[in-house]
Each structure stands twice: as structure tokens, then as C-alpha cells.
Coordinates of C-alpha atoms in Angstrom, one line a residue:
Chain X
M1 CA 128.1 220.6 92.7
T2 CA 129.8 218.0 95.0
N3 CA 128.6 214.9 93.3
P4 CA 129.0 213.6 90.0
N5 CA 125.9 213.5 87.8
P6 CA 123.7 210.7 89.3
L7 CA 121.6 210.6 86.2
T8 CA 122.5 209.1 82.8
E9 CA 121.2 210.0 79.4
A10 CA 119.5 206.6 79.3
D11 CA 117.5 207.6 82.4
V12 CA 116.3 210.7 80.7
I13 CA 115.3 208.9 77.5
K14 CA 113.3 206.4 79.6
V15 CA 111.6 209.1 81.7
A16 CA 110.8 211.2 78.5
S17 CA 109.3 208.1 77.0
L18 CA 107.2 207.3 80.0
A19 CA 105.9 211.0 79.8
R20 CA 105.3 210.5 76.0
L21 CA 107.8 213.3 75.2
E22 CA 110.2 213.1 72.2
L23 CA 113.4 214.7 72.7
R24 CA 116.3 215.6 70.4
P25 CA 119.6 214.5 71.2
D26 CA 120.9 217.9 72.2
E27 CA 117.7 218.3 74.6
V28 CA 118.6 214.8 76.2
A29 CA 122.0 216.5 76.9
T30 CA 120.5 219.5 78.5
F31 CA 118.0 217.8 80.5
T32 CA 120.5 215.1 81.7
E33 CA 122.6 218.0 83.1
Q34 CA 119.7 220.0 84.5
L35 CA 117.6 217.1 86.1
G36 CA 121.0 215.7 87.3
S37 CA 121.7 219.0 89.3
V38 CA 118.3 218.7 91.0
L39 CA 119.1 215.0 91.9
G40 CA 122.5 216.1 93.0
H41 CA 121.0 218.5 95.5
A42 CA 118.9 215.7 96.9
Q43 CA 122.3 213.8 97.3
D44 CA 123.6 216.7 99.2
I45 CA 120.8 216.2 101.8
A46 CA 121.3 212.4 101.8
A47 CA 124.9 213.1 102.8
L48 CA 123.8 214.8 106.0
N49 CA 123.6 213.0 109.4
L50 CA 119.8 212.4 109.8
E51 CA 120.0 209.9 112.6
G52 CA 117.0 210.3 115.0
L53 CA 114.8 212.2 112.4
S54 CA 111.8 210.6 111.2
P55 CA 110.8 210.8 107.5
M56 CA 108.5 213.7 106.8
A57 CA 105.3 213.1 104.9
H58 CA 104.5 216.7 104.2
P59 CA 106.2 220.1 104.9
F60 CA 103.0 221.2 106.8
D61 CA 102.6 219.9 110.3
L62 CA 99.1 219.0 109.6
E63 CA 97.0 215.7 109.3
N64 CA 93.4 214.6 108.7
V65 CA 92.3 217.6 106.7
L66 CA 88.8 216.4 105.6
R67 CA 85.6 217.7 104.4
E68 CA 82.0 216.5 105.1
D69 CA 80.4 214.2 102.3
V70 CA 78.0 217.0 101.1
V71 CA 77.4 217.7 97.4
T72 CA 78.4 221.0 96.0
P73 CA 77.4 222.4 92.6
S74 CA 79.3 220.9 89.5
L75 CA 80.3 223.0 86.5
D76 CA 77.9 223.6 83.4
R77 CA 78.6 220.9 80.9
D78 CA 78.6 223.1 77.9
A79 CA 81.2 225.4 79.5
V80 CA 83.3 222.4 80.4
L81 CA 83.1 220.9 76.9
A82 CA 83.5 224.3 75.2
A83 CA 87.1 224.3 76.6
A84 CA 88.0 221.0 75.3
P85 CA 90.0 220.7 72.0
D86 CA 87.4 218.3 70.7
A87 CA 84.1 216.9 71.9
A88 CA 81.3 214.7 70.7
E89 CA 78.0 213.2 72.2
H90 CA 78.6 215.4 75.3
R91 CA 81.9 213.8 75.9
F92 CA 85.6 214.7 75.5
R93 CA 86.9 213.2 72.2
V94 CA 90.6 212.0 72.4
G95 CA 92.9 210.3 69.8
R96 CA 93.5 206.6 69.3
I97 CA 94.7 204.8 72.5
L98 CA 97.3 202.1 72.5
G99 CA 96.7 199.6 75.3
E100 CA 94.3 200.0 78.1
A101 CA 94.2 202.0 81.4
P102 CA 95.3 200.2 84.5
Chain T
M1 CA 103.0 163.0 87.1
S2 CA 101.6 164.8 90.1
A3 CA 98.6 167.2 89.6
W4 CA 99.0 170.9 89.1
E5 CA 98.1 173.4 91.6
T6 CA 96.4 176.7 90.8
I7 CA 97.5 179.7 92.6
I8 CA 95.1 182.7 92.7
G9 CA 95.2 186.2 94.2
L10 CA 92.6 188.7 93.7
E11 CA 92.4 192.5 93.5
V12 CA 88.8 193.7 94.0
H13 CA 88.0 197.4 93.4
C14 CA 85.0 198.5 95.3
E15 CA 83.2 201.8 94.6
L16 CA 82.2 203.5 97.8
K17 CA 78.5 204.5 98.3
T18 CA 79.2 208.1 99.3
A19 CA 77.2 211.1 98.2
T20 CA 80.2 212.9 96.7
K21 CA 83.5 212.0 95.1
L22 CA 86.9 211.4 96.9
F23 CA 88.5 214.7 96.5
C24 CA 85.5 217.2 95.6
G25 CA 81.9 217.7 96.2
C26 CA 80.6 216.6 92.7
P27 CA 78.0 213.8 93.2
N28 CA 79.0 210.3 93.0
M29 CA 76.1 209.0 90.9
F30 CA 76.0 206.1 88.5
G31 CA 74.1 206.6 85.2
D32 CA 73.8 210.4 85.1
E33 CA 74.3 212.3 81.8
P34 CA 77.8 212.3 80.7
N35 CA 80.1 215.1 82.0
T36 CA 77.5 216.6 84.4
N37 CA 79.2 215.7 87.8
C38 CA 82.5 217.5 87.0
C39 CA 84.4 220.4 88.5
P40 CA 87.9 221.8 88.3
V41 CA 89.3 219.2 90.8
C42 CA 87.9 216.0 89.0
L43 CA 88.7 217.6 85.7
G44 CA 92.3 218.2 86.8
L45 CA 92.1 221.9 85.9
P46 CA 95.3 223.9 86.9
G47 CA 95.0 225.4 90.4
S48 CA 92.6 223.2 91.8
L49 CA 93.3 221.3 95.0
P50 CA 91.9 218.1 96.3
V51 CA 90.3 217.8 99.8
L52 CA 89.7 214.3 101.3
N53 CA 86.1 213.1 101.8
K54 CA 85.4 212.1 105.5
G55 CA 82.6 209.9 104.5
A56 CA 84.7 207.9 102.2
V57 CA 87.4 207.5 104.8
E58 CA 84.7 206.3 107.3
L59 CA 83.6 203.6 104.8
A60 CA 87.1 202.7 103.9
I61 CA 87.8 202.2 107.6
R62 CA 84.6 200.1 108.0
I63 CA 85.9 197.9 105.3
G64 CA 89.3 197.5 107.1
L65 CA 87.7 196.6 110.4
A66 CA 85.2 194.1 108.6
L67 CA 88.2 192.4 107.0
N68 CA 90.2 192.2 110.3
C69 CA 92.8 194.5 108.9
T70 CA 95.0 197.0 111.1
V71 CA 93.9 200.6 110.4
A72 CA 97.1 202.6 110.2
P73 CA 98.2 206.0 109.5
S74 CA 98.6 206.4 105.9
T75 CA 99.6 208.9 103.0
F76 CA 98.5 209.3 99.4
H77 CA 100.6 209.0 96.3
R78 CA 100.4 209.9 92.6
K79 CA 100.5 207.0 90.2
N80 CA 101.5 208.5 87.0
Y81 CA 100.2 207.2 83.7
F82 CA 99.2 208.8 80.3
Y83 CA 95.7 207.5 79.6
P84 CA 93.1 210.1 79.1
D85 CA 90.6 208.5 81.5
M86 CA 92.4 210.5 84.3
P87 CA 92.6 214.0 83.1
K88 CA 95.5 214.9 85.6
D89 CA 97.6 212.3 84.0
Y90 CA 97.9 210.6 87.5
Q91 CA 95.5 208.8 89.8
I92 CA 95.7 209.5 93.5
S93 CA 96.2 206.3 95.4
Q94 CA 97.9 204.9 98.3
Y95 CA 101.3 203.1 97.9
D96 CA 103.6 202.3 100.8
Q97 CA 101.4 203.2 103.6
P98 CA 97.8 201.9 102.9
L99 CA 95.0 202.8 105.3
N100 CA 94.1 198.9 106.0
A101 CA 96.7 195.9 106.0
G102 CA 97.1 192.6 107.3
G103 CA 93.5 191.0 107.5
W104 CA 91.5 188.1 106.4
I105 CA 88.1 186.5 105.5
D106 CA 86.7 183.3 106.5
L107 CA 84.7 181.7 103.7
P108 CA 81.4 179.6 104.3
E109 CA 83.2 176.4 103.3
G110 CA 85.7 176.8 106.1
S111 CA 88.9 178.3 104.3
R112 CA 90.6 181.4 105.3
V113 CA 91.9 183.9 102.7
G114 CA 94.5 186.5 103.8
I115 CA 94.0 190.3 103.0
T116 CA 97.2 192.0 102.0
R117 CA 95.8 195.5 102.1
A118 CA 92.7 197.5 101.5
H119 CA 93.7 201.1 100.3
M120 CA 91.9 204.1 99.2
E121 CA 92.2 205.6 95.6
E122 CA 90.1 207.4 93.1
D123 CA 88.3 205.8 90.1
T124 CA 89.0 206.9 86.5
G125 CA 86.6 208.3 84.0
K126 CA 84.7 206.1 81.5
S127 CA 86.2 205.5 77.9
T128 CA 84.0 204.5 75.1
H129 CA 86.1 203.4 72.1
L130 CA 84.8 204.3 68.6
G131 CA 85.6 202.3 65.5
G132 CA 87.1 199.0 65.1
T133 CA 85.6 196.4 67.5
G134 CA 84.7 198.5 70.4
R135 CA 87.7 197.1 72.3
I136 CA 90.8 199.4 72.5
H137 CA 92.7 197.6 69.7
G138 CA 91.6 199.0 66.5
A139 CA 89.8 202.0 68.0
D140 CA 90.5 205.3 66.2
S141 CA 89.2 207.6 68.8
S142 CA 87.7 207.5 72.1
L143 CA 85.0 209.6 73.9
I144 CA 85.5 210.2 77.7
D145 CA 83.0 210.8 80.5
Y146 CA 84.5 212.1 83.6
N147 CA 81.5 211.5 85.8
R148 CA 83.2 208.5 87.3
S149 CA 86.6 210.4 87.5
G150 CA 87.4 210.9 91.3
V151 CA 84.7 208.4 92.6
P152 CA 86.0 206.8 95.8
L153 CA 87.4 203.4 95.6
V154 CA 88.8 200.8 98.1
E155 CA 91.1 198.2 96.4
I156 CA 91.2 195.0 98.3
V157 CA 94.2 193.0 97.7
S158 CA 94.2 189.3 98.8
E159 CA 97.2 187.1 99.5
P160 CA 97.6 184.3 96.8
D161 CA 95.7 182.0 99.0
M162 CA 93.1 180.5 96.7
R163 CA 93.6 177.3 94.9
S164 CA 90.4 177.0 92.4
G165 CA 88.0 179.1 90.4
V166 CA 85.3 177.9 92.7
Q167 CA 87.1 179.1 95.9
A168 CA 87.9 182.4 94.2
R169 CA 84.2 182.9 93.4
A170 CA 83.3 182.0 97.0
Y171 CA 85.8 184.6 98.2
V172 CA 84.3 187.4 95.9
A173 CA 80.7 186.4 97.1
E174 CA 81.6 186.6 100.7
L175 CA 83.7 189.9 100.3
R176 CA 80.7 191.3 98.5
A177 CA 78.3 190.3 101.2
I178 CA 80.6 191.8 103.7
L179 CA 80.9 195.1 101.7
V180 CA 77.2 195.3 101.4
A181 CA 76.5 194.5 105.1
V182 CA 78.8 197.3 106.2
G183 CA 77.0 199.7 103.9
A184 CA 80.3 200.5 102.0
T185 CA 78.8 199.6 98.5
D186 CA 75.8 198.4 96.8
G187 CA 77.9 195.5 95.4
R188 CA 76.4 195.8 91.8
M189 CA 79.0 194.0 89.7
E190 CA 77.2 194.5 86.5
E191 CA 77.2 198.3 87.1
G192 CA 81.0 198.2 87.9
S193 CA 80.5 198.8 91.6
M194 CA 82.9 195.8 92.1
R195 CA 85.5 194.9 89.6
V196 CA 87.8 191.9 90.0
D197 CA 91.4 191.5 88.7
A198 CA 92.7 187.9 89.0
N199 CA 96.4 186.8 89.3
V200 CA 96.8 183.3 88.2
S201 CA 99.7 181.0 88.3
V202 CA 100.2 177.2 88.2
R203 CA 102.8 174.9 89.9
K204 CA 103.4 171.5 91.3
P205 CA 102.5 171.3 94.8
G206 CA 105.5 172.4 97.0
D207 CA 107.3 174.2 94.1
P208 CA 107.9 177.9 94.2
F209 CA 105.2 180.0 92.6
G210 CA 105.0 179.8 88.8
T211 CA 104.9 182.9 86.5
R212 CA 101.7 184.7 86.9
C213 CA 99.2 186.4 84.4
E214 CA 96.8 189.0 85.5
I215 CA 93.3 188.9 84.1
K216 CA 91.6 192.4 84.1
N217 CA 88.1 193.4 84.8
L218 CA 86.1 190.5 85.5
N219 CA 82.5 191.7 86.0
S220 CA 80.6 188.8 87.3
L221 CA 81.1 185.7 89.7
R222 CA 80.6 183.5 86.7
S223 CA 83.1 185.2 84.5
L224 CA 85.7 185.1 87.4
Q225 CA 85.5 181.3 87.8
R226 CA 85.5 180.7 84.0
A227 CA 88.4 182.9 83.3
I228 CA 90.4 181.4 86.1
E229 CA 89.6 178.0 85.1
Y230 CA 90.6 178.7 81.4
E231 CA 93.7 180.5 82.3
A232 CA 95.0 177.7 84.5
A233 CA 94.4 175.1 81.9
R234 CA 96.2 177.4 79.3
Q235 CA 99.3 177.8 81.4
I236 CA 99.3 174.0 82.1
D237 CA 99.1 173.2 78.4
L238 CA 102.0 175.7 77.7
I239 CA 104.3 174.1 80.3
E240 CA 103.4 170.5 79.4
A241 CA 104.1 171.3 75.8
G242 CA 107.6 172.5 76.9
E243 CA 106.9 176.2 76.4
R244 CA 106.8 178.7 79.4
V245 CA 104.4 181.2 80.7
V246 CA 105.0 184.8 79.8
Q247 CA 104.1 187.3 82.5
E248 CA 101.5 189.6 81.0
T249 CA 98.1 191.3 81.4
R250 CA 95.2 189.5 79.8
H251 CA 91.5 190.2 79.3
F252 CA 88.7 187.7 79.4
D253 CA 86.3 187.4 76.4
E254 CA 82.8 186.5 77.8
Q255 CA 81.6 185.2 74.4
T256 CA 84.4 182.8 73.7
G257 CA 85.3 182.0 77.3
R258 CA 88.9 182.5 76.6
T259 CA 91.7 184.9 77.9
G260 CA 93.8 186.9 75.5
T261 CA 96.9 189.1 75.6
M262 CA 96.3 192.7 76.6
R263 CA 99.7 194.0 77.1
S264 CA 103.0 192.0 77.8
K265 CA 105.5 192.8 80.4
E266 CA 107.8 194.5 78.0
E267 CA 105.3 197.4 77.8
A268 CA 104.5 197.1 81.4
T269 CA 103.8 200.4 82.9
D270 CA 106.2 202.3 85.2
Y271 CA 103.9 204.4 87.4
R272 CA 106.7 206.6 89.0
Y273 CA 104.8 206.8 92.3
F274 CA 105.6 209.8 94.5
P275 CA 103.9 211.4 97.3
E276 CA 100.9 213.5 96.5
P277 CA 102.1 217.0 97.8
D278 CA 98.4 218.3 97.8
L279 CA 97.2 216.1 100.6
V280 CA 98.3 215.7 104.1
P281 CA 98.6 212.4 105.9
L282 CA 95.5 210.6 107.1
N283 CA 95.9 209.4 110.6
P284 CA 92.6 208.2 112.0
S285 CA 92.4 208.7 115.7
R286 CA 91.9 205.6 118.0
A287 CA 88.6 207.1 119.2
W288 CA 87.3 207.6 115.7
I289 CA 88.3 203.9 114.8
D290 CA 86.6 202.6 118.0
E291 CA 83.5 204.5 117.4
I292 CA 83.3 203.1 113.7
R293 CA 83.9 199.6 115.1
S294 CA 81.1 199.8 117.7
N295 CA 78.7 200.9 114.9
L296 CA 79.7 198.4 112.5
A297 CA 76.6 196.1 111.4
P298 CA 76.7 192.4 112.1
L299 CA 78.7 190.6 109.4
P300 CA 77.3 187.9 107.3
K301 CA 79.3 185.1 108.9
A302 CA 77.9 186.1 112.5
R303 CA 74.5 186.4 110.9
R304 CA 74.6 182.9 109.4
E305 CA 76.0 181.4 112.8
H306 CA 73.1 183.2 114.6
L307 CA 70.4 181.6 112.3
L308 CA 72.0 178.2 112.5
A309 CA 72.1 178.3 116.2
A310 CA 68.3 178.3 116.1
V311 CA 67.9 175.0 114.3
G312 CA 68.6 171.7 115.9
E313 CA 70.3 169.4 113.4
V314 CA 72.4 171.4 110.8
T315 CA 72.4 169.8 107.2
P316 CA 74.4 170.9 104.2
A317 CA 71.1 171.8 102.6
L318 CA 70.1 174.0 105.5
V319 CA 73.6 175.6 105.5
D320 CA 72.8 176.6 101.8
L321 CA 69.3 178.0 102.7
V322 CA 70.6 180.0 105.6
A323 CA 73.4 181.4 103.3
T324 CA 70.4 182.5 100.8
V325 CA 68.5 183.9 103.7
V326 CA 71.4 186.0 104.9
D327 CA 72.6 187.0 101.4
R328 CA 69.0 188.3 100.6
D329 CA 68.9 190.3 104.0
L330 CA 65.9 188.1 105.1
D331 CA 67.6 187.0 108.4
T332 CA 66.1 189.6 110.6
L333 CA 62.5 188.6 109.5
V334 CA 63.3 185.0 110.0
S335 CA 64.7 185.5 113.4
A336 CA 61.7 187.6 114.5
A337 CA 59.3 184.9 113.0
I338 CA 61.2 182.2 115.0
N339 CA 60.9 184.2 118.1
A340 CA 57.2 184.5 117.5
G341 CA 56.9 180.7 117.4
A342 CA 57.6 179.7 113.8
P343 CA 59.5 176.4 113.4
A344 CA 63.1 177.5 112.6
Q345 CA 63.9 174.9 109.7
L346 CA 60.5 175.8 108.0
A347 CA 60.9 179.4 108.4
I348 CA 64.2 179.3 106.7
A349 CA 63.2 177.2 103.9
R350 CA 60.1 179.2 103.2
A351 CA 62.0 182.5 103.4
A352 CA 64.7 181.3 101.2
N353 CA 62.4 180.0 98.5
E354 CA 59.3 182.0 98.7
L355 CA 60.1 185.6 99.8
D356 CA 61.5 188.3 97.5
A357 CA 63.8 190.7 99.6
D358 CA 63.5 193.4 97.1
G359 CA 59.7 193.3 97.1
V360 CA 57.1 193.5 100.0
L361 CA 57.7 191.2 103.0
P362 CA 55.1 189.8 105.4
S363 CA 55.3 191.0 109.0
P364 CA 57.1 188.7 111.4
A365 CA 53.8 187.7 113.0
S366 CA 52.0 186.9 109.8
F367 CA 55.1 185.0 108.4
A368 CA 55.4 183.0 111.7
G369 CA 51.7 182.2 111.7
T370 CA 51.7 180.8 108.2
C371 CA 54.7 178.6 109.1
Q372 CA 52.8 177.4 112.2
L373 CA 49.7 176.5 110.1
E374 CA 51.9 174.5 107.7
A375 CA 53.8 172.8 110.5
S376 CA 50.5 171.7 112.2
G377 CA 49.1 170.2 109.1
R378 CA 46.3 172.8 108.9
L379 CA 47.9 174.0 105.4
S380 CA 49.6 171.9 102.9
A381 CA 52.9 173.1 101.6
T382 CA 51.3 174.5 98.4
Q383 CA 48.6 176.2 100.4
A384 CA 51.1 177.9 102.7
K385 CA 53.1 179.2 99.7
Q386 CA 49.7 180.7 98.4
V387 CA 49.0 182.2 101.8
L388 CA 52.6 183.8 101.7
A389 CA 51.9 185.2 98.3
A390 CA 48.6 186.6 99.4
L391 CA 50.3 188.1 102.5
L392 CA 52.2 190.5 99.9
D393 CA 48.9 192.5 99.4
E394 CA 48.4 192.6 103.1
P395 CA 51.6 192.2 105.0
H396 CA 49.9 192.2 108.5
G397 CA 47.1 189.9 107.5
D398 CA 45.9 187.0 109.4
P399 CA 47.1 183.8 107.8
A400 CA 44.2 181.7 109.1
A401 CA 41.7 184.3 107.8
I402 CA 43.4 184.4 104.4
A403 CA 43.5 180.5 104.2
D404 CA 39.6 180.5 104.9
R405 CA 39.1 183.1 102.3
L406 CA 41.1 181.2 99.8
G407 CA 38.9 178.1 100.7
F408 CA 41.7 176.2 102.2
V409 CA 39.6 173.9 104.5
A410 CA 41.9 171.4 106.0
M411 CA 40.8 168.0 104.6
D412 CA 39.7 165.5 107.3
D413 CA 40.8 162.0 107.1
G414 CA 37.5 160.9 105.8
A415 CA 37.7 163.2 102.8
L416 CA 41.2 162.1 101.9
D417 CA 40.1 158.5 102.2
T418 CA 37.2 159.1 99.7
V419 CA 39.6 161.0 97.2
L420 CA 42.1 158.0 97.4
D421 CA 39.6 155.4 97.0
A422 CA 38.4 157.0 93.8
A423 CA 42.0 157.4 92.6
I424 CA 42.7 153.7 93.2
A425 CA 39.5 152.6 91.5
D426 CA 40.5 154.7 88.4
H427 CA 43.8 153.2 88.1
P428 CA 43.7 149.6 89.2
S429 CA 46.8 148.4 87.3
E430 CA 49.2 151.0 88.8
W431 CA 47.8 150.2 92.2
Q432 CA 48.5 146.6 91.7
R433 CA 52.1 147.4 90.6
Y434 CA 52.5 149.6 93.7
C435 CA 51.3 146.9 95.8
D436 CA 53.7 144.5 94.1
G437 CA 56.5 146.6 95.2
D438 CA 57.1 149.5 92.6
D439 CA 57.7 152.4 95.0
K440 CA 57.7 155.0 92.3
L441 CA 54.1 154.7 91.8
A442 CA 53.3 156.1 95.3
Q443 CA 54.2 159.5 93.7
F444 CA 51.7 158.8 90.9
F445 CA 48.9 158.5 93.4
V446 CA 50.0 161.6 95.4
G447 CA 49.7 163.5 92.0
K448 CA 46.1 162.1 91.5
V449 CA 45.0 163.1 95.0
M450 CA 46.7 166.5 94.7
A451 CA 44.9 167.0 91.4
A452 CA 41.6 165.9 92.6
T453 CA 41.7 168.2 95.6
K454 CA 43.4 171.2 93.7
G455 CA 46.4 171.0 96.1
K456 CA 44.5 171.3 99.2
A457 CA 45.5 167.8 100.6
N458 CA 48.4 167.8 102.9
G459 CA 51.3 166.0 101.2
K460 CA 52.6 164.2 104.2
A461 CA 49.2 163.0 105.1
V462 CA 48.5 161.6 101.6
I463 CA 51.8 159.8 101.5
A464 CA 50.9 158.2 105.0
A465 CA 47.5 157.1 103.8
I466 CA 48.8 155.5 100.5
A467 CA 51.5 153.7 102.5
A468 CA 48.9 152.4 105.0
R469 CA 46.6 151.1 102.2
R470 CA 49.5 148.9 100.8
P471 CA 48.9 145.2 101.8

């Protein structure tokens, strides 16, 4: 790797907390190194001379992939809820939520 | 000490009236049985892929054009968060490249509010919190219905251009009328078709913006105005007491009329936006945008101006009546009636006050005919309203024939004189006081004549006859 690790352990702890993951100290060290090497690769690209190239929104050279506004069958509710860890009153049951959705 | 200025910017979420969801073919239908409109895409099952709904894009472009925005090439992003109302753990939204940006709305009272952007995103599922108070705090578990998950939304973000709760209310009312006029939404705030978040801060005029608070999920025009007025007063009290406003998200309690803390900035979410790899860019062609523009229905402002152009003298009361007529979609009928010979002012007033846009409407010719009979004095105002009511059973009925059938014979002057003579004879002391200058008693005698004629007398003629008798 050509660059020093662009990621700190504090970054990893913050990202883990946003994703609701609880990491042990040795895991924080492992992921700091692994994620750092991914970001390091991105830095390699940033080091290239990209003048005159426009940013790429998607690797495929496609746009406006659209479907008509026509109803297609939904899944059977019993089958859907049978796959859920918990259900009640024909709805998914989940644990207590802290705060509210955006 | 100079007065405080309230600064308001609004975010309005509008559910689009499509047949299907934004990224899958499940029905977009309010009020269906829970979890019956779900598929692998809107349940976030592994391996499923979203495909953008062309109908939703068209409605979003209609909104952008109606709000004077520039429609631009755009991309979709993932907005990551961990609440269970989105089964994917992210919401597909637009971030730095929204579909519509840089527009404005002119409000009926004359002010202009800037539109920052109007971008596409998907709605979340609906959570019901069990236990505790029903609000999230204190709930021990939640039930989720994913029927709404993936329903197309356009989020319309205004500039911080509004200065009062009344103006914010007028903005949402006009925005709603525009969205309904272009067929983008049914505009039912009570069903959540439109949801409003308000950013509120206060400052002394000329100062930089103060710290703002965001009030979430205001579901009626009345709540919006009350919440803003309460929140501005709360912030002013804090500052004047030497404290400071803390940036936070608050909710409005309809019962108490107060706002309360929902979450503070310390726990503010970091959404880690990144480009949605499963969707390619959206770049509507100039031809498509032009086609949508040419098919755009007339907007409320143009419709109001069209109707006002038909009347001679424009009064504030008439402006209000015209706003009501357009708001209820009665302007086409009124214009047709005016073209058929109805006096414009009378047709506007009768439509605004007597017709129900959601019910049966009279034909333009029958409506015009009724207005003409009233204007000529053949029918009193009371009788004209009864003829309009009768036209609901026969929308194409002949107003004159209906009036005859109801026994509405125009009173001749002689008959009116007789009734008025009797009223004066029965109430000599009231008549004397009227003659001595107590003008209020004119109305007393109008009432007596109307009662004696069961509303058949023409009000204007009665007033004139009473005035003529005064010595």
C-alpha cells in the first residue's frame, strides 16, 4: 500500500455505532486495517491525473431505465409473515425503538 | 427593543397518485389490509432489484414544472438509517442531483416563496407502537405494515422565505392546490398524502439567521400554523430569558398545542449517503419535458386570474370567493355559466356558497338561468338558493319551471305594499322609532315581511319599499 492508513480507529467505532454494531477492541483494530486498505485503494485512484474526465454516475453506460406504471401481483401475506422472526395482527413485530424515523 | 422576526422554511412530502410503487409493481393504495401490497423489492429481500416507475417520474416532472423549477439530469442515493420502517435499512432518495431545483410559488396575497428543490424518494412503512403512550417513547414493541414502503414521494423544500405562521399556511394551501391541479396527488393531509416539516428560527431583522428547530409531521394547515406560532414564541422567551435555542427536532402535540423535544442534535443521524448502485441516472429528454409541460393543467393562480378578469370591480371579498371557487374546482362551471349569460359576481358568490363540488352540480345553462332570474328580481336570494338545491335532483332542469313548481311567484309591488302595510300596523311603536331615525329597525320590518311571505319577497325590493315609506 502506497498511502498511510486514511482511517482511524475512532472512524471505525463511529461507523460501527451508526450501523448498530458492537465491536471488541481487537475487531476495531482488524477492521481499521481492512477498511483502511480499501480506502487506500481509492486514494491510489485519486492520485491519478483525471483532468478532462467527467465523474461517472454508474459503471454501465445506461440511463432512464424505466418501467410502465402497471400493477403486478404482490406476495401472499401469510408467506411473507411466515418468514418474519415475529408477527402480530398481520404485521411484522419488532423490538422497542429509540427515537423516530426521519 | 425591536420586534422579533420569525424565519420559516418548509419541507413538504407529497405522495404521488400512481397506480404502483416507485421501484416495484405493488399497488400504491391507501387503506388496504396490512402487508398485502408487498413484494421482494419493497420488502428489501436479498437479490431483488428496483426499477424506476415512469409514471412517478412524469408526475415529479409535472410538479417541478408547476413550481417553476429547472428539470435536470439526476441520480439516486441511499440514505442509510436503522429504523425498521424501511426493511432495506436505507431509503432510496435523491441527494446532490435532485430532479427539480430552483423554482418558486406566488401566493394569493402577493408574496413569492422560493423552492430550493423538489426531489423523488420512496415512502417508509407504517409503524404502530404498542405499550406506553402510543408515541415512540415508552413503546415496548412496534408493528410494521410495509404497504406504504416504496410508495413514490416528492419532497418539496422551500427557501427560508416565510415570516409568519399565516404565510406558511398560505404557502402549503397554495402548494396543495397546485399539486392537486396537476394531478400529482389527492392532497389529503389527514390521510398523510401531504406531510409538512417546519424549520423555525427567530432573529432581530437584519441579523444573521438564528439557531433553528425542526418540527416534524404536521398533518393539517391548522396544526402547521399553531406549531410555528408556539415554537417562535418559545424561542423568543428562551432568548429573552438569557438562554439559547438548542438545535433539535421537535414534535407538535395537537392536544396541548405545544412542541416538545424529539431528538437533539447530539443524536442527530448521519445518513451516510452514497450513490444507489442498483439504479442508473435519470436524464429526462427535452422532448419528454416539453410534452409534459404542454399537457400541464392550468394552475390555480391562472384560474383565479381568469375568473377575476370576468368581473368589473375586484373587492377583497370577491378575491376570497374566487379563491374558494377555484379551490373547489368549480371555476369551469362558473366560467361556462358566465359565458351563458350569468352575471359574473352573482355566479361566483352562489357557486362559492351554495354548490358542493363533491356532489351533483347543475348544468352551466341551468346554473346561469338561476343566476339570471335572481339578478332580474324574478327570484329572491332565498328562492334562488332553493332552486339551486332543487337542481341537484335534475341538473339540466329549467330554473323558471322549477320556480313555478315551488310556487315562487314574483310578488308584484301591490302585494308587497299590502304585506308591508300589515307589518307596520302590527308594530306601530317600532315603525315610529324607525321613522325617528333608528335605522336598525329597517331590518326588523324586512324580517316581518319575509316571514309573512315565507321568503318569497325580494329582499332588495322590500328594503326599497321600507325606505320609501319613511317620512
